[in-house]
Amino acid sequence: MRPKVYITRRIPDNALGKIADLCDVEMWQHEDIPVPRHVLEEKIEHVDGLYCLLTETIDEHLLNRAKNLKAISNMAVGYNNINVQAATKRGVMVTNTPGVLTETTADLTFALLMATARRIVEASDFLRQGSWKTWSPMLLTGQDIFGATMGIVGLGRIGEALAKRAKGFDMRVLYYNRSRKEEAEKELGLEYVELPALLSQSDYVCVMVPYSPETRNLIGKDELALMKKSAILINTARGGIVDEAALYTALKDGTLWAAGLDVFEEEPVKPDHPLLSLPNIVTLPHIGSASINTRIRMSELATFNLLQALTGEAPEHLVNR
Ligand code: DGY
């Protein structure tokens, strides 16, 4: 019997073809509209495998409806959208797509850092709006990147890739992590510090930890208060790690110089969200891994993971513990 699979969004043809070779596939046909919850609830009842995105909440309620489900393949490295514990309890394998998006996400993180530090978006808008009258000494001046101190909160694969980029800009790089990474310290010249020291010494604080109940609001009012007035906060991990209300206050009061966010607590963020009204913030619609090649690689790795799980092989990228 061929396994039944539901795919929650239109995925690239190559990835789809490989699944269709071995499984009976149904796919939500839209590229830019997430599958409605009631559709997912109905589909999950009959399938052996689910191929989903970070936009789908795979919670206990949904899993209770899944009578035959054996595997969930998330097309993302982060899997906070899935209740892994509940899946494990039901014997459902959960996989993710680590590795293939590391460099692309580090590129975007550094690009966001540079855009925020040098006010690129604001300067471009200024020009397009016809406000540019003359070159002037302090017009649209930002912060230097070369030689500054970067603090990386969470030194996983992407954090390390970001550190490499920072070293190319002669930055001093501090990091805080659950455990020390002595090899990376030696290889990249990184310095381990506790979180308060990282926050108070860094010119750029880059949030790179996975989202979990432990990291929820990890950067809140007290943590922001430790940062330099001239510092910049960058978050390309997950929205809930930074307390958005506290960040708004810090940016508005000028106790923090600027922020660059690729992620939000609620996505898509509403256009009238208070953070979006501030001039000293650069905001992006969760595009960290959005290069053509990387998104194709992610779709193929998610396919590979799903097929491994459904054909009885031990999936390489299993996240159940
Ligand atoms: C992930 O993979 O977790 C990113 O947030 C999207 O690429």
mmCIF file of C-alpha atoms and ligand atoms in Angstrom:
data_model
loop_
_atom_site.group_PDB
_atom_site.id
_atom_site.type_symbol
_atom_site.label_atom_id
_atom_site.label_comp_id
_atom_site.label_asym_id
_atom_site.label_seq_id
_atom_site.Cartn_x
_atom_site.Cartn_y
_atom_site.Cartn_z
ATOM 1 C CA MET A 1 0.000 0.000 0.000
ATOM 2 C CA ARG A 2 1.336 3.415 -0.967
ATOM 3 C CA PRO A 3 1.481 5.845 1.964
ATOM 4 C CA LYS A 4 -0.905 8.798 1.888
ATOM 5 C CA VAL A 5 0.660 12.234 2.223
ATOM 6 C CA TYR A 6 -0.773 15.710 2.653
ATOM 7 C CA ILE A 7 1.355 18.736 1.699
ATOM 8 C CA THR A 8 0.190 21.995 3.217
ATOM 9 C CA ARG A 9 1.437 24.355 0.468
ATOM 10 C CA ARG A 10 2.466 24.267 -3.170
ATOM 11 C CA ILE A 11 6.092 23.103 -3.168
ATOM 12 C CA PRO A 12 8.652 23.032 -6.018
ATOM 13 C CA ASP A 13 7.881 20.434 -8.699
ATOM 14 C CA ASN A 14 10.999 18.369 -8.191
ATOM 15 C CA ALA A 15 10.248 17.818 -4.508
ATOM 16 C CA LEU A 16 6.608 17.088 -5.249
ATOM 17 C CA GLY A 17 7.506 14.621 -8.004
ATOM 18 C CA LYS A 18 9.723 12.588 -5.684
ATOM 19 C CA ILE A 19 6.940 12.241 -3.126
ATOM 20 C CA ALA A 20 4.364 11.432 -5.800
ATOM 21 C CA ASP A 21 6.606 8.609 -7.134
ATOM 22 C CA LEU A 22 6.177 6.708 -3.878
ATOM 23 C CA CYS A 23 3.061 8.078 -2.222
ATOM 24 C CA ASP A 24 -0.523 9.126 -2.896
ATOM 25 C CA VAL A 25 -0.282 12.874 -2.546
ATOM 26 C CA GLU A 26 -2.754 15.631 -1.929
ATOM 27 C CA MET A 27 -1.479 19.198 -1.796
ATOM 28 C CA TRP A 28 -2.973 22.554 -0.800
ATOM 29 C CA GLN A 29 -2.577 24.249 -4.183
ATOM 30 C CA HIS A 30 -1.827 27.801 -3.104
ATOM 31 C CA GLU A 31 1.610 29.315 -2.819
ATOM 32 C CA ASP A 32 0.766 32.382 -0.743
ATOM 33 C CA ILE A 33 -2.291 31.332 1.228
ATOM 34 C CA PRO A 34 -1.858 28.980 4.173
ATOM 35 C CA VAL A 35 -4.093 25.949 4.398
ATOM 36 C CA PRO A 36 -7.156 26.791 6.527
ATOM 37 C CA ARG A 37 -7.224 25.024 9.850
ATOM 38 C CA HIS A 38 -10.482 23.175 9.130
ATOM 39 C CA VAL A 39 -9.002 21.740 5.919
ATOM 40 C CA LEU A 40 -5.892 20.575 7.753
ATOM 41 C CA GLU A 41 -8.036 19.022 10.475
ATOM 42 C CA GLU A 42 -9.947 17.058 7.874
ATOM 43 C CA LYS A 43 -6.895 15.997 5.836
ATOM 44 C CA ILE A 44 -4.799 14.887 8.802
ATOM 45 C CA GLU A 45 -7.355 12.202 9.680
ATOM 46 C CA HIS A 46 -6.448 10.015 6.734
ATOM 47 C CA VAL A 47 -2.754 10.474 6.043
ATOM 48 C CA ASP A 48 0.431 8.628 6.955
ATOM 49 C CA GLY A 49 2.668 11.605 6.324
ATOM 50 C CA LEU A 50 2.343 15.363 6.654
ATOM 51 C CA TYR A 51 4.663 17.786 4.848
ATOM 52 C CA CYS A 52 4.184 21.191 6.466
ATOM 53 C CA LEU A 53 5.612 24.673 6.890
ATOM 54 C CA LEU A 54 6.272 26.822 9.944
ATOM 55 C CA THR A 55 2.916 28.517 9.332
ATOM 56 C CA GLU A 56 0.990 25.430 10.456
ATOM 57 C CA THR A 57 0.364 24.842 14.132
ATOM 58 C CA ILE A 58 0.614 21.132 14.749
ATOM 59 C CA ASP A 59 -0.797 20.875 18.249
ATOM 60 C CA GLU A 60 -2.246 18.138 20.422
ATOM 61 C CA HIS A 61 -5.782 18.781 19.172
ATOM 62 C CA LEU A 62 -4.693 18.226 15.567
ATOM 63 C CA LEU A 63 -2.602 15.178 16.446
ATOM 64 C CA ASN A 64 -5.595 13.620 18.218
ATOM 65 C CA ARG A 65 -7.403 13.549 14.879
ATOM 66 C CA ALA A 66 -4.490 11.880 13.090
ATOM 67 C CA LYS A 67 -5.327 8.199 13.218
ATOM 68 C CA ASN A 68 -2.627 6.911 10.839
ATOM 69 C CA LEU A 69 0.022 9.608 11.031
ATOM 70 C CA LYS A 70 3.602 8.315 11.160
ATOM 71 C CA ALA A 71 5.690 11.304 10.171
ATOM 72 C CA ILE A 72 5.633 15.095 10.059
ATOM 73 C CA SER A 73 8.241 16.732 7.868
ATOM 74 C CA ASN A 74 8.647 20.441 8.594
ATOM 75 C CA MET A 75 10.192 22.483 5.785
ATOM 76 C CA ALA A 76 12.177 24.618 8.242
ATOM 77 C CA VAL A 77 14.993 24.188 10.697
ATOM 78 C CA GLY A 78 12.867 25.648 13.517
ATOM 79 C CA TYR A 79 10.008 23.424 14.659
ATOM 80 C CA ASN A 80 8.367 25.420 17.432
ATOM 81 C CA ASN A 81 5.141 25.218 15.397
ATOM 82 C CA ILE A 82 4.949 21.507 16.258
ATOM 83 C CA ASN A 83 4.163 19.998 19.632
ATOM 84 C CA VAL A 84 7.003 17.487 19.415
ATOM 85 C CA GLN A 85 6.275 16.016 22.820
ATOM 86 C CA ALA A 86 2.685 15.234 21.842
ATOM 87 C CA ALA A 87 3.895 13.755 18.533
ATOM 88 C CA THR A 88 6.468 11.594 20.314
ATOM 89 C CA LYS A 89 3.815 10.335 22.732
ATOM 90 C CA ARG A 90 1.806 9.152 19.717
ATOM 91 C CA GLY A 91 4.834 7.591 17.990
ATOM 92 C CA VAL A 92 4.859 10.236 15.235
ATOM 93 C CA MET A 93 8.303 11.115 13.851
ATOM 94 C CA VAL A 94 9.084 14.806 13.382
ATOM 95 C CA THR A 95 11.864 15.997 11.066
ATOM 96 C CA ASN A 96 13.351 19.379 10.143
ATOM 97 C CA THR A 97 15.785 20.819 7.567
ATOM 98 C CA PRO A 98 19.016 21.839 9.281
ATOM 99 C CA GLY A 99 22.235 22.729 7.477
ATOM 100 C CA VAL A 100 20.909 23.664 4.045
ATOM 101 C CA LEU A 101 19.807 27.148 5.094
ATOM 102 C CA THR A 102 22.693 28.061 7.392
ATOM 103 C CA GLU A 103 24.750 30.285 5.081
ATOM 104 C CA THR A 104 21.744 31.962 3.456
ATOM 105 C CA THR A 105 20.255 32.866 6.834
ATOM 106 C CA ALA A 106 23.614 34.155 8.079
ATOM 107 C CA ASP A 107 23.864 36.300 4.913
ATOM 108 C CA LEU A 108 20.438 37.817 5.557
ATOM 109 C CA THR A 109 21.237 38.412 9.219
ATOM 110 C CA PHE A 110 24.387 40.307 8.276
ATOM 111 C CA ALA A 111 22.528 42.197 5.533
ATOM 112 C CA LEU A 112 19.859 43.228 8.037
ATOM 113 C CA LEU A 113 22.536 44.306 10.494
ATOM 114 C CA MET A 114 24.209 46.451 7.847
ATOM 115 C CA ALA A 115 20.926 47.897 6.589
ATOM 116 C CA THR A 116 19.944 48.851 10.130
ATOM 117 C CA ALA A 117 23.343 50.258 11.101
ATOM 118 C CA ARG A 118 23.680 52.348 7.931
ATOM 119 C CA ARG A 119 19.992 53.303 7.679
ATOM 120 C CA ILE A 120 19.762 51.918 4.152
ATOM 121 C CA VAL A 121 15.962 51.699 3.949
ATOM 122 C CA GLU A 122 15.456 55.136 5.469
ATOM 123 C CA ALA A 123 18.053 56.652 3.113
ATOM 124 C CA SER A 124 16.480 55.041 0.067
ATOM 125 C CA ASP A 125 13.016 56.330 1.066
ATOM 126 C CA PHE A 126 14.496 59.788 1.713
ATOM 127 C CA LEU A 127 15.858 59.920 -1.825
ATOM 128 C CA ARG A 128 12.701 58.569 -3.498
ATOM 129 C CA GLN A 129 10.537 61.039 -1.588
ATOM 130 C CA GLY A 130 12.549 63.935 -3.068
ATOM 131 C CA SER A 131 13.946 65.030 0.313
ATOM 132 C CA TRP A 132 17.601 65.005 -0.790
ATOM 133 C CA LYS A 133 18.678 68.654 -1.100
ATOM 134 C CA THR A 134 22.467 68.411 -0.749
ATOM 135 C CA TRP A 135 25.346 66.349 0.631
ATOM 136 C CA SER A 136 25.706 67.406 4.239
ATOM 137 C CA PRO A 137 28.132 66.393 6.971
ATOM 138 C CA MET A 138 25.818 64.489 9.314
ATOM 139 C CA LEU A 139 23.008 63.550 6.937
ATOM 140 C CA LEU A 140 21.694 60.008 7.544
ATOM 141 C CA THR A 141 24.732 59.033 9.560
ATOM 142 C CA GLY A 142 24.702 55.568 11.086
ATOM 143 C CA GLN A 143 26.913 53.256 13.131
ATOM 144 C CA ASP A 144 30.179 51.643 12.067
ATOM 145 C CA ILE A 145 30.249 47.915 11.600
ATOM 146 C CA PHE A 146 33.984 47.259 11.083
ATOM 147 C CA GLY A 147 35.814 46.915 14.377
ATOM 148 C CA ALA A 148 32.602 46.934 16.450
ATOM 149 C CA THR A 149 31.601 44.242 18.956
ATOM 150 C CA MET A 150 29.010 41.664 17.973
ATOM 151 C CA GLY A 151 27.230 39.591 20.610
ATOM 152 C CA ILE A 152 25.642 36.369 19.395
ATOM 153 C CA VAL A 153 22.928 34.929 21.613
ATOM 154 C CA GLY A 154 22.848 31.230 20.705
ATOM 155 C CA LEU A 155 25.843 29.789 18.888
ATOM 156 C CA GLY A 156 24.291 27.123 16.665
ATOM 157 C CA ARG A 157 25.141 26.570 13.015
ATOM 158 C CA ILE A 158 23.746 29.935 11.914
ATOM 159 C CA GLY A 159 25.388 31.748 14.823
ATOM 160 C CA GLU A 160 28.772 30.325 13.817
ATOM 161 C CA ALA A 161 28.239 31.272 10.174
ATOM 162 C CA LEU A 162 27.377 34.790 11.316
ATOM 163 C CA ALA A 163 30.531 34.936 13.454
ATOM 164 C CA LYS A 164 32.624 34.113 10.365
ATOM 165 C CA ARG A 165 31.102 37.053 8.541
ATOM 166 C CA ALA A 166 31.724 39.327 11.530
ATOM 167 C CA LYS A 167 35.384 38.289 11.600
ATOM 168 C CA GLY A 168 35.664 39.442 7.990
ATOM 169 C CA PHE A 169 34.701 42.890 9.250
ATOM 170 C CA ASP A 170 37.345 42.803 12.026
ATOM 171 C CA MET A 171 34.671 42.636 14.687
ATOM 172 C CA ARG A 172 35.189 41.386 18.216
ATOM 173 C CA VAL A 173 32.692 38.556 18.615
ATOM 174 C CA LEU A 174 31.173 37.559 21.954
ATOM 175 C CA TYR A 175 28.726 34.727 22.342
ATOM 176 C CA TYR A 176 26.387 33.298 24.922
ATOM 177 C CA ASN A 177 25.162 29.728 24.633
ATOM 178 C CA ARG A 178 23.779 26.932 26.817
ATOM 179 C CA SER A 179 27.137 25.214 26.515
ATOM 180 C CA ARG A 180 30.576 26.501 25.547
ATOM 181 C CA LYS A 181 31.844 25.827 22.036
ATOM 182 C CA GLU A 182 35.573 25.646 22.597
ATOM 183 C CA GLU A 183 36.408 24.585 19.067
ATOM 184 C CA ALA A 184 34.551 27.574 17.594
ATOM 185 C CA GLU A 185 36.204 29.832 20.161
ATOM 186 C CA LYS A 186 39.636 28.710 18.979
ATOM 187 C CA GLU A 187 38.868 28.548 15.296
ATOM 188 C CA LEU A 188 37.031 31.861 15.041
ATOM 189 C CA GLY A 189 38.494 33.747 17.989
ATOM 190 C CA LEU A 190 35.162 34.016 19.810
ATOM 191 C CA GLU A 191 34.787 34.959 23.473
ATOM 192 C CA TYR A 192 32.239 33.264 25.714
ATOM 193 C CA VAL A 193 30.441 35.585 28.154
ATOM 194 C CA GLU A 194 27.267 35.400 30.232
ATOM 195 C CA LEU A 195 24.193 37.090 28.788
ATOM 196 C CA PRO A 196 24.330 40.309 30.878
ATOM 197 C CA ALA A 197 27.982 40.901 29.883
ATOM 198 C CA LEU A 198 27.171 40.239 26.244
ATOM 199 C CA LEU A 199 24.300 42.705 26.326
ATOM 200 C CA SER A 200 26.279 45.476 28.000
ATOM 201 C CA GLN A 201 29.430 45.115 25.865
ATOM 202 C CA SER A 202 28.014 44.549 22.380
ATOM 203 C CA ASP A 203 27.342 47.144 19.690
ATOM 204 C CA TYR A 204 25.233 44.558 17.847
ATOM 205 C CA VAL A 205 23.236 41.896 19.644
ATOM 206 C CA CYS A 206 22.098 39.133 17.295
ATOM 207 C CA VAL A 207 19.424 36.765 18.546
ATOM 208 C CA MET A 208 20.040 33.277 17.125
ATOM 209 C CA VAL A 209 18.472 30.873 19.655
ATOM 210 C CA PRO A 210 15.611 28.508 18.826
ATOM 211 C CA TYR A 211 12.225 29.484 20.215
ATOM 212 C CA SER A 212 11.011 27.426 23.185
ATOM 213 C CA PRO A 213 9.230 28.080 26.493
ATOM 214 C CA GLU A 214 12.707 28.743 27.984
ATOM 215 C CA THR A 215 13.659 31.369 25.389
ATOM 216 C CA ARG A 216 10.288 33.140 25.312
ATOM 217 C CA ASN A 217 10.930 36.842 26.070
ATOM 218 C CA LEU A 218 14.595 36.051 26.700
ATOM 219 C CA ILE A 219 15.267 39.644 25.646
ATOM 220 C CA GLY A 220 12.820 41.735 27.670
ATOM 221 C CA LYS A 221 12.803 45.102 29.442
ATOM 222 C CA ASP A 222 15.636 44.268 31.849
ATOM 223 C CA GLU A 223 17.865 42.821 29.133
ATOM 224 C CA LEU A 224 17.262 45.759 26.782
ATOM 225 C CA ALA A 225 18.134 48.119 29.630
ATOM 226 C CA LEU A 226 21.593 46.521 29.805
ATOM 227 C CA MET A 227 22.354 47.356 26.182
ATOM 228 C CA LYS A 228 24.315 50.436 25.115
ATOM 229 C CA LYS A 229 22.284 53.436 23.970
ATOM 230 C CA SER A 230 24.110 53.224 20.644
ATOM 231 C CA ALA A 231 23.489 49.481 20.237
ATOM 232 C CA ILE A 232 21.440 47.634 17.641
ATOM 233 C CA LEU A 233 19.350 44.515 18.185
ATOM 234 C CA ILE A 234 18.953 42.037 15.331
ATOM 235 C CA ASN A 235 16.484 39.146 15.431
ATOM 236 C CA THR A 236 16.255 36.621 12.617
ATOM 237 C CA ALA A 237 15.328 33.664 14.860
ATOM 238 C CA ARG A 238 11.742 33.787 16.155
ATOM 239 C CA GLY A 239 9.511 36.659 17.229
ATOM 240 C CA GLY A 240 8.592 35.534 20.721
ATOM 241 C CA ILE A 241 12.215 35.569 21.896
ATOM 242 C CA VAL A 242 12.219 39.377 22.062
ATOM 243 C CA ASP A 243 9.493 41.142 24.046
ATOM 244 C CA GLU A 244 8.010 43.415 21.371
ATOM 245 C CA ALA A 245 6.349 45.850 23.784
ATOM 246 C CA ALA A 246 9.625 46.344 25.665
ATOM 247 C CA LEU A 247 11.520 46.750 22.395
ATOM 248 C CA TYR A 248 9.047 49.374 21.208
ATOM 249 C CA THR A 249 9.555 51.396 24.395
ATOM 250 C CA ALA A 250 13.352 51.163 24.213
ATOM 251 C CA LEU A 251 13.423 52.270 20.558
ATOM 252 C CA LYS A 252 10.907 55.049 21.106
ATOM 253 C CA ASP A 253 12.641 56.386 24.231
ATOM 254 C CA GLY A 254 16.026 56.217 22.508
ATOM 255 C CA THR A 255 17.545 53.901 25.109
ATOM 256 C CA LEU A 256 18.323 51.590 22.171
ATOM 257 C CA TRP A 257 19.581 53.024 18.878
ATOM 258 C CA ALA A 258 17.856 50.725 16.402
ATOM 259 C CA ALA A 259 16.606 47.223 15.661
ATOM 260 C CA GLY A 260 16.391 44.918 12.654
ATOM 261 C CA LEU A 261 13.671 42.280 12.744
ATOM 262 C CA ASP A 262 12.968 39.497 10.273
ATOM 263 C CA VAL A 263 10.534 37.756 12.634
ATOM 264 C CA PHE A 264 7.547 38.713 14.762
ATOM 265 C CA GLU A 265 5.526 37.241 17.575
ATOM 266 C CA GLU A 266 2.506 37.127 15.280
ATOM 267 C CA GLU A 267 3.157 36.556 11.579
ATOM 268 C CA PRO A 268 2.272 38.125 9.285
ATOM 269 C CA VAL A 269 2.739 41.199 11.481
ATOM 270 C CA LYS A 270 -0.165 43.646 11.149
ATOM 271 C CA PRO A 271 0.739 46.818 9.226
ATOM 272 C CA ASP A 272 -0.481 48.911 12.178
ATOM 273 C CA HIS A 273 1.798 47.161 14.694
ATOM 274 C CA PRO A 274 3.410 49.897 16.846
ATOM 275 C CA LEU A 275 6.946 48.725 15.978
ATOM 276 C CA LEU A 276 6.307 49.466 12.304
ATOM 277 C CA SER A 277 5.612 53.123 13.085
ATOM 278 C CA LEU A 278 9.170 53.735 14.309
ATOM 279 C CA PRO A 279 11.865 55.223 12.084
ATOM 280 C CA ASN A 280 14.721 53.362 13.794
ATOM 281 C CA ILE A 281 13.716 49.854 12.846
ATOM 282 C CA VAL A 282 14.195 47.770 9.704
ATOM 283 C CA THR A 283 11.565 45.074 9.288
ATOM 284 C CA LEU A 284 11.408 42.107 6.936
ATOM 285 C CA PRO A 285 8.762 39.423 6.315
ATOM 286 C CA HIS A 286 10.652 36.346 7.644
ATOM 287 C CA ILE A 287 12.954 35.944 4.632
ATOM 288 C CA GLY A 288 16.105 34.660 6.371
ATOM 289 C CA SER A 289 16.391 31.546 4.212
ATOM 290 C CA ALA A 290 14.739 33.035 1.134
ATOM 291 C CA SER A 291 17.225 32.476 -1.664
ATOM 292 C CA ILE A 292 15.992 30.458 -4.645
ATOM 293 C CA ASN A 293 18.610 27.742 -4.224
ATOM 294 C CA THR A 294 18.148 27.423 -0.483
ATOM 295 C CA ARG A 295 14.375 27.191 -0.639
ATOM 296 C CA ILE A 296 14.727 24.470 -3.271
ATOM 297 C CA ARG A 297 17.254 22.651 -1.082
ATOM 298 C CA MET A 298 14.914 22.950 1.912
ATOM 299 C CA SER A 299 11.983 21.550 -0.060
ATOM 300 C CA GLU A 300 14.133 18.630 -1.218
ATOM 301 C CA LEU A 301 15.506 17.887 2.232
ATOM 302 C CA ALA A 302 11.980 17.937 3.680
ATOM 303 C CA THR A 303 11.007 15.476 0.932
ATOM 304 C CA PHE A 304 13.977 13.235 1.682
ATOM 305 C CA ASN A 305 13.151 13.292 5.415
ATOM 306 C CA LEU A 306 9.512 12.398 4.801
ATOM 307 C CA LEU A 307 10.349 9.552 2.452
ATOM 308 C CA GLN A 308 12.966 8.152 4.822
ATOM 309 C CA ALA A 309 10.390 8.130 7.614
ATOM 310 C CA LEU A 310 7.631 6.593 5.504
ATOM 311 C CA THR A 311 9.802 3.895 3.952
ATOM 312 C CA GLY A 312 11.019 2.592 7.285
ATOM 313 C CA GLU A 313 14.490 4.134 7.308
ATOM 314 C CA ALA A 314 15.626 5.992 10.416
ATOM 315 C CA PRO A 315 15.347 9.663 9.385
ATOM 316 C CA GLU A 316 18.620 11.535 9.610
ATOM 317 C CA HIS A 317 16.986 14.726 10.789
ATOM 318 C CA LEU A 318 14.665 13.417 13.445
ATOM 319 C CA VAL A 319 13.911 15.934 16.196
ATOM 320 C CA ASN A 320 11.964 13.696 18.624
ATOM 321 C CA ARG A 321 14.034 12.954 21.694
HETATM 322 C C1 DGY B 1 13.475 28.147 9.638
HETATM 323 O O1 DGY B 1 13.848 27.303 8.817
HETATM 324 O O2 DGY B 1 13.211 27.864 10.793
HETATM 325 C C2 DGY B 1 13.385 29.566 9.177
HETATM 326 O O3 DGY B 1 12.784 30.386 10.086
HETATM 327 C C3 DGY B 1 12.724 29.662 7.820
HETATM 328 O O4 DGY B 1 13.683 29.251 6.934
#
